[in-house]
Amino acid sequence: MGPIPIQRDIVHRPEGVFAGQGGDVRTVARTSLPGIPLAPSAARRFVRAALTDWTATGLPSAGPFGDRLTDDAVTVANELVTNAVVHAGTTVELLVRLEDAAGAEPAALVLEITDHHPARSVRDGGAERPDPAEYGRGLQLVATLAESWGITYRTGLKTVWARLQADDWEGLPDPAPAEEGVHRRAPRAEIPAPAARGAERDDTDWAGRGALSFLAEASDLLAGQLDEDLVASIAGQLMVPRLADWCAIWLESEAGGPAAVPRLAGVWHGDKGGTELLRPELEKEPLRLPGSVGTGPVPVPWPGDAAAGRGGGGAALAHRIASGGRTLGAVLVGREGVALFPEEVAALIADFVRRVGLAVGAARAYTRQATISRILQRGLLPSKVADIPGVTSALVYEPGDDAVVGGDFYDLFPCPGGRWCFVLGDVQGSGPEAAVVTGLARPWLRLLSREGFRVGEVLDRLNRLLLDDAMEAAEAAALMVAAAGGQQIQDGTQSRFLSLLYGDIVPLPDGGVRCTVASAGHPLPLLLRPDGSVRPAAEPQVLLGVVEDVAYESQCFDLVPGDSLLCVTDGVTERRSGRLMFDDGDGLAHALSDCAGLSAERIAHRITHAVHAFAERPPDDDLALLVLQVD
């Protein structure tokens, strides 16, 4: 899964609209985020983007923001959105408000996070909390960073807000002198420079905000990575040389088992050439930590003089990579010339490795789903399409998401009586529900076609079969509801609608073919003549699986040498660029008209290219097209 797209609404309100002492100016940015695990990462990006936009547009007093204010705002947004997602699971509204200094009140940045489950409490610092890498640190961290914070309840809404004092906001007037007894926080701790190594490294900077900033940025880099080796590579480069002089990561086999040997995914060293010296030492014996050690650091013997580079030895710590209670691998880090890792650094590495475990687990889950989808997709689609005498065919099929079974399917097969049948279908939705319908429809179509039914009769019977199957599913759901004492059960069952283009081709004795086709709620096939003229080759009819008493009709026409028939799914016609679709104003017909004189394969390639070029973003729907051209 990729990052959440953010629609940012930034409003600059003129002076005096929100009148405070001296008439303060407030600038507001707001967005809405879905209640999913990617929301905290999107919130962090949104806050950074809002502060950057305010600086770039030169709003009143919006000079460059200091690192401390930016990092604190990003951290608070991350924690509060994490809380909202974990405890409410609803859509989260994020608002960032910039308040200029007014009278004795210093400039401030206010964040408001609103969810739609006010009955659920926000986790406080005293409650027992799960792993912070998975659920955040809660309001204890927010209370530490914010000048003030609170919770506001409204009907159907709960808002947690935090006010951050902008005491390092460059370009603002200096705030009023602190009153006696008012506590001011110490300056922000910066991330240690990458050049620091070994005993020369100053680890005091990792206490407090330096660690929080590192973890927030690391989470951004790890979030959404769909390849476990890329996760390991990012993790190694983040740790070396910031936290350690060298690092190695092993990953367990997906199959697991005691006989499986962990794979050395990567070795990183702060010195050039150090990796080549370190790798042979580590390859002698794979690192495997038992689950009983937990996720904390485990001191291990120094792997040899080769790892030290300078031959002085040092301290080495191993961490188990885990996710969901399952061991996924191990991390080994080393520092030269020291006897022990500083406590702050060891704790930070442990926290970071937990995030690595979550990222590796997510990447493996995606890989498993993508593999299952590919296997299932291969089983639902024909391994080979038939060759029609006197007709050249070209087929393009591109699933919209490699990790989800698509709803589009196709087929081209021979039937008794010298006929060849072709099918292009699109099931409502995607994933397992779509796979069920595809798994039913394609064999039914082949069976009905080979039984000798005419084109319209095939659609009539397929429609009846889909309705009967939907009725059986509804009756089964009703029985489940009755067994549950009348309570509604959400099992994900959907109506099984299907758009279908189905036809057959019969070669004619004098050359050419006779084509009979019917369209049930599907984009109409287009007939291209050699002179470049294009016309629809069927009439629109209702979707399959919707109406019970319907009689589907077919259209019959002859194709002569040079004629081409283009059949597509709505992934072509409904390809979007903003508010426009590819087929607006007969866009597909115009594109096909430009293909006069081209071969079937060239036509398929040109239409596919035009669909991709229609918008900057890649297609998010399945795309299938079939070209039949008479030789």
XYZ file of C-alpha atoms in Angstrom, residues 428 462-464 466-468 470 495-499 520-521 541-550 552:
26
model
C -18.160 -5.409 -9.521
C -25.929 -16.709 -17.023
C -28.079 -13.930 -15.576
C -30.403 -16.537 -14.037
C -26.036 -15.305 -10.955
C -29.402 -14.374 -9.465
C -29.911 -17.902 -8.086
C -27.094 -14.438 -5.007
C -24.380 -8.190 -4.705
C -22.720 -10.017 -7.594
C -23.111 -7.664 -10.531
C -21.306 -8.426 -13.747
C -20.814 -6.454 -16.956
C -24.682 -6.476 -20.814
C -23.842 -3.234 -19.046
C -28.286 -3.590 -22.116
C -28.631 -4.072 -18.375
C -25.932 -5.605 -16.167
C -26.046 -9.315 -15.403
C -27.231 -10.297 -11.942
C -29.506 -7.260 -11.486
C -32.903 -7.851 -13.175
C -34.660 -11.203 -13.133
C -37.071 -10.978 -16.074
C -34.853 -9.761 -18.903
C -30.873 -10.210 -23.825
